[in-house]
XYZ file of C-alpha atoms in Angstrom:
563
model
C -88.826 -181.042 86.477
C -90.652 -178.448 83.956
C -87.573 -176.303 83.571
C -86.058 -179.677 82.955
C -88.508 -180.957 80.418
C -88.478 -177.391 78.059
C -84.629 -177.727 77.240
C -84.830 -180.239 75.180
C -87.752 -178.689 73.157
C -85.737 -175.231 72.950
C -82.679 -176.672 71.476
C -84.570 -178.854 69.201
C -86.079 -175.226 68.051
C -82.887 -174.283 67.311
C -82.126 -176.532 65.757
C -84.918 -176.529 63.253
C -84.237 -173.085 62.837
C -80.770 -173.490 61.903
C -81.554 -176.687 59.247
C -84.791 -173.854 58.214
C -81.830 -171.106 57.511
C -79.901 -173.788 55.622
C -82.750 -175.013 53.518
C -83.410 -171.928 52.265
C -79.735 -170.946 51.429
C -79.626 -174.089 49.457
C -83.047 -172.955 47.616
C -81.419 -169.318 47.146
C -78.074 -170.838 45.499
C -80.238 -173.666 43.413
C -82.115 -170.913 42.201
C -79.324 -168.941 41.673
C -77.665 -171.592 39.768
C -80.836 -171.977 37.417
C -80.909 -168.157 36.913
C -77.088 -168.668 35.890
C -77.568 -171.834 33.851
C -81.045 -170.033 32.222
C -79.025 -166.658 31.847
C -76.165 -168.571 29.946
C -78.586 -170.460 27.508
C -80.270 -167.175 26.461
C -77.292 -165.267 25.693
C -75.732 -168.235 24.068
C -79.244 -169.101 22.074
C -78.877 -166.289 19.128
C -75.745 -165.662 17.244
C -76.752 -161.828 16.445
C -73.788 -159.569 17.859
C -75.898 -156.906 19.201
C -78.903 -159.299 20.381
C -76.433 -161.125 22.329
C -74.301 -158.170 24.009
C -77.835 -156.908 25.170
C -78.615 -160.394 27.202
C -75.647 -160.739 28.331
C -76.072 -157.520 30.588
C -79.497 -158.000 31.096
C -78.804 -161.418 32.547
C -75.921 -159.927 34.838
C -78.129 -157.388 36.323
C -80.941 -159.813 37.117
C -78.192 -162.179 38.685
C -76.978 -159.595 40.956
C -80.059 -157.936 41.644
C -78.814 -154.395 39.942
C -81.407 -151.786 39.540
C -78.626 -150.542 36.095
C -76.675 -152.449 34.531
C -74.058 -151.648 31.383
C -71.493 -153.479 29.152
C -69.335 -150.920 27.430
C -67.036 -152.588 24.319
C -63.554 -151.278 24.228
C -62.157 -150.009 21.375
C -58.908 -149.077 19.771
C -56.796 -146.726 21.944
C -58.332 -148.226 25.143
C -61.700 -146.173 24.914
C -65.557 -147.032 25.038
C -66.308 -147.431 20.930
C -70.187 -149.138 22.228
C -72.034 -148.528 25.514
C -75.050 -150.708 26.091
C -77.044 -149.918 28.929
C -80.023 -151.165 30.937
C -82.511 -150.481 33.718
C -82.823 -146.767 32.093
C -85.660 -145.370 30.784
C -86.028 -143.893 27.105
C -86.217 -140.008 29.116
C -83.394 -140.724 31.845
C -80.822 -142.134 28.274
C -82.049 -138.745 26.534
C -81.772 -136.779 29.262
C -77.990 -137.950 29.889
C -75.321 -135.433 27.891
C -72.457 -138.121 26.836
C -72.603 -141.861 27.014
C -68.976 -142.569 29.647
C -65.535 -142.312 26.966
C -63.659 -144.665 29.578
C -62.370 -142.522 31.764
C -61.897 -142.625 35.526
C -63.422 -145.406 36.776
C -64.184 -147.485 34.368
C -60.854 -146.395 32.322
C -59.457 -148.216 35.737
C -61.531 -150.876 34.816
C -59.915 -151.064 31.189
C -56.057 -150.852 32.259
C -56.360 -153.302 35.156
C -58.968 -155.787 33.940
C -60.046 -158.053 37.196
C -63.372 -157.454 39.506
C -63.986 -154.728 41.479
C -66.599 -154.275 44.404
C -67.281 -150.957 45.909
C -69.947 -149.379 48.507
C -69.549 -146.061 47.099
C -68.476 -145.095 43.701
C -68.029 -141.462 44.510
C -65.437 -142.710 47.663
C -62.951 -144.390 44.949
C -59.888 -141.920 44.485
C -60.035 -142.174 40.752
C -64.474 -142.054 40.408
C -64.233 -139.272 37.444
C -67.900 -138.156 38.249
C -71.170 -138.716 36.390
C -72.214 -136.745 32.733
C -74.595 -134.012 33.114
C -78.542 -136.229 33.357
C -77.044 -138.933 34.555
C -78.897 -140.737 37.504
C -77.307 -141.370 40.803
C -75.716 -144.368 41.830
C -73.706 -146.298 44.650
C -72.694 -149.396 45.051
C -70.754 -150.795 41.944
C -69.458 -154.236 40.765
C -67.525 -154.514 37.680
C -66.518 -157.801 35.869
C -64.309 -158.006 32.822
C -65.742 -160.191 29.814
C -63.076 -161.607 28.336
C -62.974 -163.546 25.011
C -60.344 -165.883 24.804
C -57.308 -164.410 26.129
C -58.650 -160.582 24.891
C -59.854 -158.307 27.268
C -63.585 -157.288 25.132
C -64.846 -155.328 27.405
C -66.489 -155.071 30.846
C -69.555 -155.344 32.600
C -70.721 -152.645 34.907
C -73.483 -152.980 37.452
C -74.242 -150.615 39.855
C -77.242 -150.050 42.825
C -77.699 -153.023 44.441
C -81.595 -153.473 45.226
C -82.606 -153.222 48.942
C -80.042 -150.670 49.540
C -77.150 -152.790 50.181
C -73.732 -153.907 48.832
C -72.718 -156.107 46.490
C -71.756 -159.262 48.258
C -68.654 -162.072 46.865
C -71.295 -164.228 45.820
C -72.483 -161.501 43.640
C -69.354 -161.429 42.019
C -68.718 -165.082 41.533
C -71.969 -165.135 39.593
C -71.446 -162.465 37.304
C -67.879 -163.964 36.691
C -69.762 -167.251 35.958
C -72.046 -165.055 33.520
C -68.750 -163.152 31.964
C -66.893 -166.835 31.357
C -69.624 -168.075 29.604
C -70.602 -164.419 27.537
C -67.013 -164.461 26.059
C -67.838 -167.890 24.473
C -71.321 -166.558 23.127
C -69.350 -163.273 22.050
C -66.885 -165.347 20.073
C -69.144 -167.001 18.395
C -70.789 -164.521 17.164
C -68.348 -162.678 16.315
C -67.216 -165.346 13.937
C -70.556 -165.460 12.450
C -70.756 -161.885 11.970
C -67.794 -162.589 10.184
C -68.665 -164.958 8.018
C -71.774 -163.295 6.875
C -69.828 -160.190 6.484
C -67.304 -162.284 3.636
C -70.153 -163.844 2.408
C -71.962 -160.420 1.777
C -68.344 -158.915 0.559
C -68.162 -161.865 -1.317
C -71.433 -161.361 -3.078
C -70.787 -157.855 -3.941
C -67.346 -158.464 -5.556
C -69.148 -161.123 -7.774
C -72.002 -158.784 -8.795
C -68.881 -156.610 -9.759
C -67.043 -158.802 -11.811
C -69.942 -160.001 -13.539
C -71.114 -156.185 -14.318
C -67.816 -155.800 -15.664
C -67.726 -158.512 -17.659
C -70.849 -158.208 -18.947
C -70.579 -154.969 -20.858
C -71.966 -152.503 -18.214
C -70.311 -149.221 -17.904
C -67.213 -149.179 -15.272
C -69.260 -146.024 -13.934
C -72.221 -147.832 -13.397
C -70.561 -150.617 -12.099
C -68.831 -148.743 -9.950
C -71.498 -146.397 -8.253
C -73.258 -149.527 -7.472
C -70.107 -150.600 -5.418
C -69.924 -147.657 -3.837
C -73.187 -148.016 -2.565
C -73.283 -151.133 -1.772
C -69.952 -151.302 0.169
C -71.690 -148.248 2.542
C -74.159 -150.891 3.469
C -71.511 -153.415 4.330
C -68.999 -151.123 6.356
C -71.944 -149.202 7.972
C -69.795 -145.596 6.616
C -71.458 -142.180 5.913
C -69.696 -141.852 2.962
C -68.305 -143.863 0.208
C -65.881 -142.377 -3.026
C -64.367 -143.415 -5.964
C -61.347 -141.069 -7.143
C -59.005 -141.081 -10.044
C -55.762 -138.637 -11.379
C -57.129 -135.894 -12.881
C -54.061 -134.017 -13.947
C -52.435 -132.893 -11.273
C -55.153 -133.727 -8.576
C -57.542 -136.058 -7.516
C -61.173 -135.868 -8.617
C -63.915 -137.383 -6.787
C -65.860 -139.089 -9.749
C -68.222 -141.241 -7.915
C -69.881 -140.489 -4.046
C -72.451 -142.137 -2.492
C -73.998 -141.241 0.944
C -73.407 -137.963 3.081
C -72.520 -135.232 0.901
C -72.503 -137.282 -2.573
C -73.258 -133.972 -3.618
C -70.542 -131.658 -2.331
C -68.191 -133.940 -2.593
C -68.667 -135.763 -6.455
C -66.597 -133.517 -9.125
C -64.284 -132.220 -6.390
C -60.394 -131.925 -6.874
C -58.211 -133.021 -3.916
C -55.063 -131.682 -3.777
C -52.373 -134.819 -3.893
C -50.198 -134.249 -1.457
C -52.864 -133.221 1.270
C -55.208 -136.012 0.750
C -55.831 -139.134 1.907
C -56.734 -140.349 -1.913
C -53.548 -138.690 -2.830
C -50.928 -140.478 -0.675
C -52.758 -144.147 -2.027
C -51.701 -143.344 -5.536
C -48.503 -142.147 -4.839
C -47.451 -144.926 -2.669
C -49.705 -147.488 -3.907
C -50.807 -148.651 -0.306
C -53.966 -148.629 2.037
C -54.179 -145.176 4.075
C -56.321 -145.184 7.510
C -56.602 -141.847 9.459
C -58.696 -141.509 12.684
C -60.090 -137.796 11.495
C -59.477 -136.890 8.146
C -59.737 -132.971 8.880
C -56.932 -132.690 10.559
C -54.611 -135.115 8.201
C -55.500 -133.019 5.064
C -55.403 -129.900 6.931
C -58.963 -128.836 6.806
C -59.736 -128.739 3.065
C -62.216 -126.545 2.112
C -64.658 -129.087 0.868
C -64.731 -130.711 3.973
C -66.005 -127.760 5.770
C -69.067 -128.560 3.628
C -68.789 -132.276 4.833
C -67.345 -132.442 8.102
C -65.638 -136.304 7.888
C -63.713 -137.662 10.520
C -62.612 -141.458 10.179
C -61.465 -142.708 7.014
C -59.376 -145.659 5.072
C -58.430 -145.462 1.425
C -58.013 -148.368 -0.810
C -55.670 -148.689 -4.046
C -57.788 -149.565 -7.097
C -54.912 -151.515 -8.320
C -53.655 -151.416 -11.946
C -50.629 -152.788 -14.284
C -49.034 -149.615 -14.072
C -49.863 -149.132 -10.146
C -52.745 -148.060 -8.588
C -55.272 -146.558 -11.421
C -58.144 -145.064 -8.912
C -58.714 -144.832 -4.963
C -61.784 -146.481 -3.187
C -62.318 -143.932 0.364
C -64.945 -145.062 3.314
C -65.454 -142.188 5.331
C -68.055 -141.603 8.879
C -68.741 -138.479 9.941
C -66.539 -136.801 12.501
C -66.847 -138.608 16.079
C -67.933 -141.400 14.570
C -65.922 -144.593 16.161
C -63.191 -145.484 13.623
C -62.716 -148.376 11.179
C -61.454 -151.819 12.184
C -59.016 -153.965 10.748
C -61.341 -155.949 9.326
C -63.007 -152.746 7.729
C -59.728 -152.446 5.724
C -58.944 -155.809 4.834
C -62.277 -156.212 3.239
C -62.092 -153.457 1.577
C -58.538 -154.310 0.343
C -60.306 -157.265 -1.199
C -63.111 -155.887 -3.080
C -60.795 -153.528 -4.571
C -58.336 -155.530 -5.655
C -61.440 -157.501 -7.545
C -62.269 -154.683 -8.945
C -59.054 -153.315 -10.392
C -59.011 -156.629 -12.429
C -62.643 -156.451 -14.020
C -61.809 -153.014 -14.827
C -58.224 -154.326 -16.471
C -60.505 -157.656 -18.094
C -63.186 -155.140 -19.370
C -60.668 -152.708 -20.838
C -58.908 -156.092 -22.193
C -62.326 -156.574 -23.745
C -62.911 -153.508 -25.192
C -59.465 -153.535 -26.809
C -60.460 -157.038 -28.637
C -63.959 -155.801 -29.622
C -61.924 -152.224 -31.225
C -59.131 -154.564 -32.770
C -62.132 -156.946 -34.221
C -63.836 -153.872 -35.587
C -60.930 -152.472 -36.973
C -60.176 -155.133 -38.929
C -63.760 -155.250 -40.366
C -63.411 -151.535 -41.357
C -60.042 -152.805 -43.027
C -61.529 -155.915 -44.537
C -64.395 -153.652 -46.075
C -62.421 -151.139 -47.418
C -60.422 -153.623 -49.630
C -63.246 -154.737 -50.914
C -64.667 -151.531 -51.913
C -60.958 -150.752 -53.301
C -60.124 -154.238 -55.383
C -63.939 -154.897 -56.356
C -66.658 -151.793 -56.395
C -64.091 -148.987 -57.291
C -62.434 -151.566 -60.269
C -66.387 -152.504 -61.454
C -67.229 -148.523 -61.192
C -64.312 -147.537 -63.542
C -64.644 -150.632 -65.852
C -68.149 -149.582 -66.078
C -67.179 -145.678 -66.677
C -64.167 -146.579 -69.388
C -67.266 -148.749 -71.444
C -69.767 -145.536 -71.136
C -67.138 -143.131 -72.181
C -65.880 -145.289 -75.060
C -69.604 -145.343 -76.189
C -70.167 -141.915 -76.192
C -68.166 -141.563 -79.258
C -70.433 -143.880 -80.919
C -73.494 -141.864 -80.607
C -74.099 -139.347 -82.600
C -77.762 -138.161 -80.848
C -76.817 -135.155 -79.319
C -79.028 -135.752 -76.093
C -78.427 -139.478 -75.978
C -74.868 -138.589 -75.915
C -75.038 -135.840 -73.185
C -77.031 -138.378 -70.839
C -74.006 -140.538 -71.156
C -71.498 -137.986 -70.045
C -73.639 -137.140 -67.005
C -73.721 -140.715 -66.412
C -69.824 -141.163 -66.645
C -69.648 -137.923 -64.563
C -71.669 -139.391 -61.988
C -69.883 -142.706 -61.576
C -66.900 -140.404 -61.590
C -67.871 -138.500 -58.402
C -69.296 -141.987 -56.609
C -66.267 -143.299 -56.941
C -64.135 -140.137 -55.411
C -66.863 -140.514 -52.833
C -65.968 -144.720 -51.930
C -62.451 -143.261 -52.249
C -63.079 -140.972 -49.491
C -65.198 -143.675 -47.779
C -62.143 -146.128 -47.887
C -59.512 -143.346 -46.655
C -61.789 -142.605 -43.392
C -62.257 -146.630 -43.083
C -58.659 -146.755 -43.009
C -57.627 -143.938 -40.871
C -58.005 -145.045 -36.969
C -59.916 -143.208 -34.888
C -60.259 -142.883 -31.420
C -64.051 -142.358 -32.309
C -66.267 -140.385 -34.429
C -66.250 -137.139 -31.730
C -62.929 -136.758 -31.291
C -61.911 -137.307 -35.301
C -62.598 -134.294 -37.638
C -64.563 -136.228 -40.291
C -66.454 -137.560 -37.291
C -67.590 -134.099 -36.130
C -67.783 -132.837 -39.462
C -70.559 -135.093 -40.423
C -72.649 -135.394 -36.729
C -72.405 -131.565 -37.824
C -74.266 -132.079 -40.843
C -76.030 -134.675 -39.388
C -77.387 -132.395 -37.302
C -78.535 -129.595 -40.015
C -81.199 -132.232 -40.973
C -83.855 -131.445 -38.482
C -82.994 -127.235 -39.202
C -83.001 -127.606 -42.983
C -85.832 -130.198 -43.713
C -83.268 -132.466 -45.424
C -80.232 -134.485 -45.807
C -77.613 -132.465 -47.558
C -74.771 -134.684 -49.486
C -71.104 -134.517 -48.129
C -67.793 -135.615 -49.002
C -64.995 -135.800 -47.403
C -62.098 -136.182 -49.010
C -58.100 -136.431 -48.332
C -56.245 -136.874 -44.531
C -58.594 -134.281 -42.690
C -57.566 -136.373 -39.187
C -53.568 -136.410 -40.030
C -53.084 -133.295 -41.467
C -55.503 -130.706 -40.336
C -54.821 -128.705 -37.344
C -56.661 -128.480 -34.131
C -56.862 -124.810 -34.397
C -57.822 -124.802 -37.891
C -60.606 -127.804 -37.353
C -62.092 -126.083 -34.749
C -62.423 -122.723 -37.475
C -63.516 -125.105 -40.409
C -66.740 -126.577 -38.036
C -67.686 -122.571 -37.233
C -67.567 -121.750 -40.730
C -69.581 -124.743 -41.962
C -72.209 -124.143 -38.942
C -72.828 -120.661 -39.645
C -72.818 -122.070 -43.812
C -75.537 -124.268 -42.779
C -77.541 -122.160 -40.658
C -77.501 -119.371 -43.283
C -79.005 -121.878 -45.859
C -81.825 -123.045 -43.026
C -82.820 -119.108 -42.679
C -82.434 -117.538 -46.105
C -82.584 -120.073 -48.954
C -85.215 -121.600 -48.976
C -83.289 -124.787 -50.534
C -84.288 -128.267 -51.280
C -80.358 -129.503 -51.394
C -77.413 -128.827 -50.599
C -74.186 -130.463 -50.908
C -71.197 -129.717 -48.749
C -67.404 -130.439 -49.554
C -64.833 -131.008 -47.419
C -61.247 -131.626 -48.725
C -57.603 -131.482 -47.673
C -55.013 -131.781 -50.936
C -51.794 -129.970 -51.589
C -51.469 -128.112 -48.252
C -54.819 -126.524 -48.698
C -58.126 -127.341 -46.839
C -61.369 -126.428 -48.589
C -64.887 -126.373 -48.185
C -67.453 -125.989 -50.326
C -71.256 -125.468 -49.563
C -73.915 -125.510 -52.259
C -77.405 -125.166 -52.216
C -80.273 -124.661 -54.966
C -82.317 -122.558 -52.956
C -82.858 -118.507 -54.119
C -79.251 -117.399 -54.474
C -77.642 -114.382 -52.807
C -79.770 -110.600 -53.746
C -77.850 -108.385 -55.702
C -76.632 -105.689 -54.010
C -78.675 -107.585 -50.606
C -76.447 -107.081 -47.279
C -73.292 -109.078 -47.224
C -72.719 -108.594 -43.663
C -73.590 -112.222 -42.209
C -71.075 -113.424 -44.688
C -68.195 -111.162 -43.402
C -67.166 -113.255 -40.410
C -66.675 -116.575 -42.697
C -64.166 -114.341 -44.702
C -62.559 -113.052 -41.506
C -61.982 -116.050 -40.398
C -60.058 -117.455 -43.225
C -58.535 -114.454 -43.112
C -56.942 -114.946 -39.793
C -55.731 -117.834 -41.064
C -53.927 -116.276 -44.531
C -56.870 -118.077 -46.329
C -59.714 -116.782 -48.758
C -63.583 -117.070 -48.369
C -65.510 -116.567 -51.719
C -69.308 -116.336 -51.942
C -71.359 -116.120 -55.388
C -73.770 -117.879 -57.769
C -73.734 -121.843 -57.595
C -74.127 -123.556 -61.543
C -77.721 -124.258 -61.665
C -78.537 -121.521 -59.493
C -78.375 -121.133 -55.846
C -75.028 -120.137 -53.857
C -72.036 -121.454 -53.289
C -69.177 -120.738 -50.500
C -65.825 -121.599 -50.944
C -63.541 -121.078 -47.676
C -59.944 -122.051 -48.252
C -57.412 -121.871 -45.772
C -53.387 -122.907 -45.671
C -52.726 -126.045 -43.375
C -49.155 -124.612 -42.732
C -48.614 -121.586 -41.998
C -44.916 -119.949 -43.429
């Protein structure tokens, strides 16, 4: 009867035991499903790229109970371009030589892109080994993460805690995890995005409106430059345009603005050089070896680049380059594209603002044109009206010193209106602007005597110095008149001086004439003797002696053709 009686109670044991078991495998996979559900709201709660790729293999390795856990991004070329680990210390990630390139392993991983379980990573035929630091490890599960129907990487976890394996249930979590972190990836990927247009989108307005606005292209530009190295995340942003028969680097910003701003690239060995020959975007995955190893790059070693047509009427007018430093991971597709864009923007606000400047130099012109007829058919007709009644009064007076004060006076209004003459004939004569015209450097010349000699001399300019006067011979008149005015500032001791500049009859001639103490007879006439070599050279004549009144006066007069 007892033995009886205690079968009962041992299967009902058993039986509790077994329902026990159960109970607390249905606790394990509710909790499990929590962790999953909780694990898939925080990566899916922020919409930050890098924030999210980060919880997303945090979550996997707390779902499968992995001491390390790692989601490495693949790139272009089917290689690791971003490796984000966990479960490492700050020491063990510094102490590790190389982040994994995708080889082996997990380059397995990347050509054949479904889960994989293993006991022992260093028992799989094609394990490549770990870096130099790196800590040891076991058992392995890898998942793909896939976004849409792209393959965007995969997630690697490896030492299972305990000791033990990976199990399937393992796996089916983490591909749970890796369903749901290709939706969170996608999105925010689109908003990264969208906030990268709206920031490219920003910076092409602040250029247009520069542009527009009067600012200098250069200014406008540099701040481009700069501010498109914040968008793309590059080392190095340029600017180049033709420079003869090269390619100068006008504007750099970031590493090696320096080295590189001012430099001439060779056009058929660089990048910037193949964009304004053919007109079209250029990408290169080390720019070393595609221009051959230049030597400024030695200075700056560069490795991926794209170059950008600043676009023109006539083709493409300048080159915008994005450069990182050699081993850098390369631009994307949408690097390029946006940086198509911003060009493009640019090449028209720089064809709008030279549009602009055009209108302002035709409106100007034709105020210059608009003044000197009126100077011409009113002031100069008034002058000489005004002359023709002095000198027809002159006769009429028969004071001697009444009558001399109205020659000077008719002599006066004689020379003001050579002087509007002149005025009228530079007012008329376009000009690029006042440096590169020879009446414009001839008086910022004497403009700039003021501050040496105390005082304003008087100058005149009279015939077609900017048609008919040489380069060469320009270039010897502004000596001549330098070393004229300098002579005056150290030796004599003037109060005025008056300087004459004239082209008539095939002859140019200058005149400079001061009041001050005159040349000293028989004095050294040595500082005068390159003036007169100089017209010399040119089968001219230089003449120095007393000016009426007293003081000196040079007169250098040189051919303007040469027989």
């Amino acid at each position: 009867m007892g033995e009886r009686s205690l079968l009962p109670h041992m299967r009902l044991d058993d039986l509790l035991s077994e329902l026990h078991d159960r109970l607390e495998t249905v606790l394990a996979t509710r909790d499990r499903v929590h962790a999953l559900l909780e694990a898939v709201v925080s990566v899916g709660s922020d919409l930050d790229l890098e924030t999210v790729l980060r919880r997303i293999t945090e979550a996997a390795a707390a779902l499968a109970d992995a001491r390390y856990g790692a989601l490495g991004v693949i790139g272009e070329g089917g290689t690791l371009e971003r490796f984000i680990p966990v479960g490492l210390t700050e020491d063990e990630i510094a102490a590790i030589e190389h982040w994994p390139h995708g080889k082996g392993l997990l380059g397995l991983l990347i050509k054949e892109p479904r889960p994989l379980r293993l006991a022992d990573l260093a028992e799989h035929p094609d394990s490549y080994g770990f870096p130099e630091g790196h800590p040891p490890m076991r058992s392995f599960l890898g998942v793909p993460v896939r976004v849409r129907e792209e393959v965007f990487g995969n997630l690697y976890l490896t030492e299972k805690r305990g000791g033990g394996q990976f199990e399937e249930e393992d796996e089916a979590v983490v591909n749970a995890l890796a369903a749901a972190a290709g939706v969170a990836i996608e999105n925010a990927r689109l908003y990264e995005e969208t906030r990268r247009r709206e920031d490219w989108l920003r910076v092409s307005s602040e250029v247009t409106t520069s542009l527009l606005s009067g600012d200098e292209p250069e200014e406008v530009l540099t701040a481009m430059a700069r501010r498109v190295r914040e968008l793309t995340q590059a080392d190095t942003v340029t600017v180049s345009f033709p420079h003869g028969d090269a390619v100068r680097i006008e504007i750099a910003e970031g590493f090696g603005d320096r080295e590189l701003r001012g430099r001439d690239m060779p056009v058929d060995r660089s990048l910037a050089g193949v964009v304004l020959r053919t007109g079209e975007s250029q990408s290169a995955l080390d720019l070393r070896e595609l221009m051959g190893h230049p030597e400024h790059l030695a200075e700056v070693p560069l490795g991926p680049a794209i170059a950008v047509p600043l676009g023109g009427t006539g083709g493409a007018r300048g080159v915008l380059g994005l450069a990182k430093r050699n081993g850098a991971p390369p631009f994307n597709e949408g690097d390029l594209r946006m940086a198509e864009s911003l060009a493009g923007q640019a090449a028209i606000s720089l064809e709008l603002a030279d549009a602009r400047r055009d209108a302002e130099r035709l409106g100007l012109l034709e105020d210059r044109d608009r003044i000197a007829k009126d100077l011409h058919d009113v002031v100069i007709q008034r002058l000489f009206a005004v002359a023709m009644t002095l000198m027809s009064t002159v006769r009429m007076v028969d004071d001697p010193g009444a009558s001399a004060r109205l020659q000077h006076a008719v002599d006066e209004l004689d020379q003001t209106i050579k002087e509007i003459r002149s005025t009228i004939f530079a007012l008329q004569t376009p000009q690029a602007g006042p440096a590169r015209s020879l009446r414009g450097r001839v008086t910022e010349l004497v403009e700039a005597s003021r501050e040496q000699l105390g005082f304003m001399p008087g100058i005149r300019l009279e015939g077609p110095l900017d048609n008919t006067v040489p380069d060469e011979v320009g270039e010897q008149l502004r000596a001549v008149l330098r070393e004229a005015l300098s002579n005056i500032a150290r030796h004599a001791r003037a109060s005025r001086a008056q300087v004459l500049v004239e082209a008539a009859g095939g002859t140019l001639l200058l005149e400079v004439a001061d009041n001050g103490v005159g040349l000293p007879e028989g004095g050294r006439r040595s500082g005068l003797r390159n003036l007169a070599d100089r017209a010399e050279r040119l089968g001219g004549e230089f003449t120095a002696g007393r000016a009426e009144g007293g003081g000196t006066l040079l007169r250098w007069r040189v051919p303007l053709a040469r027989g």
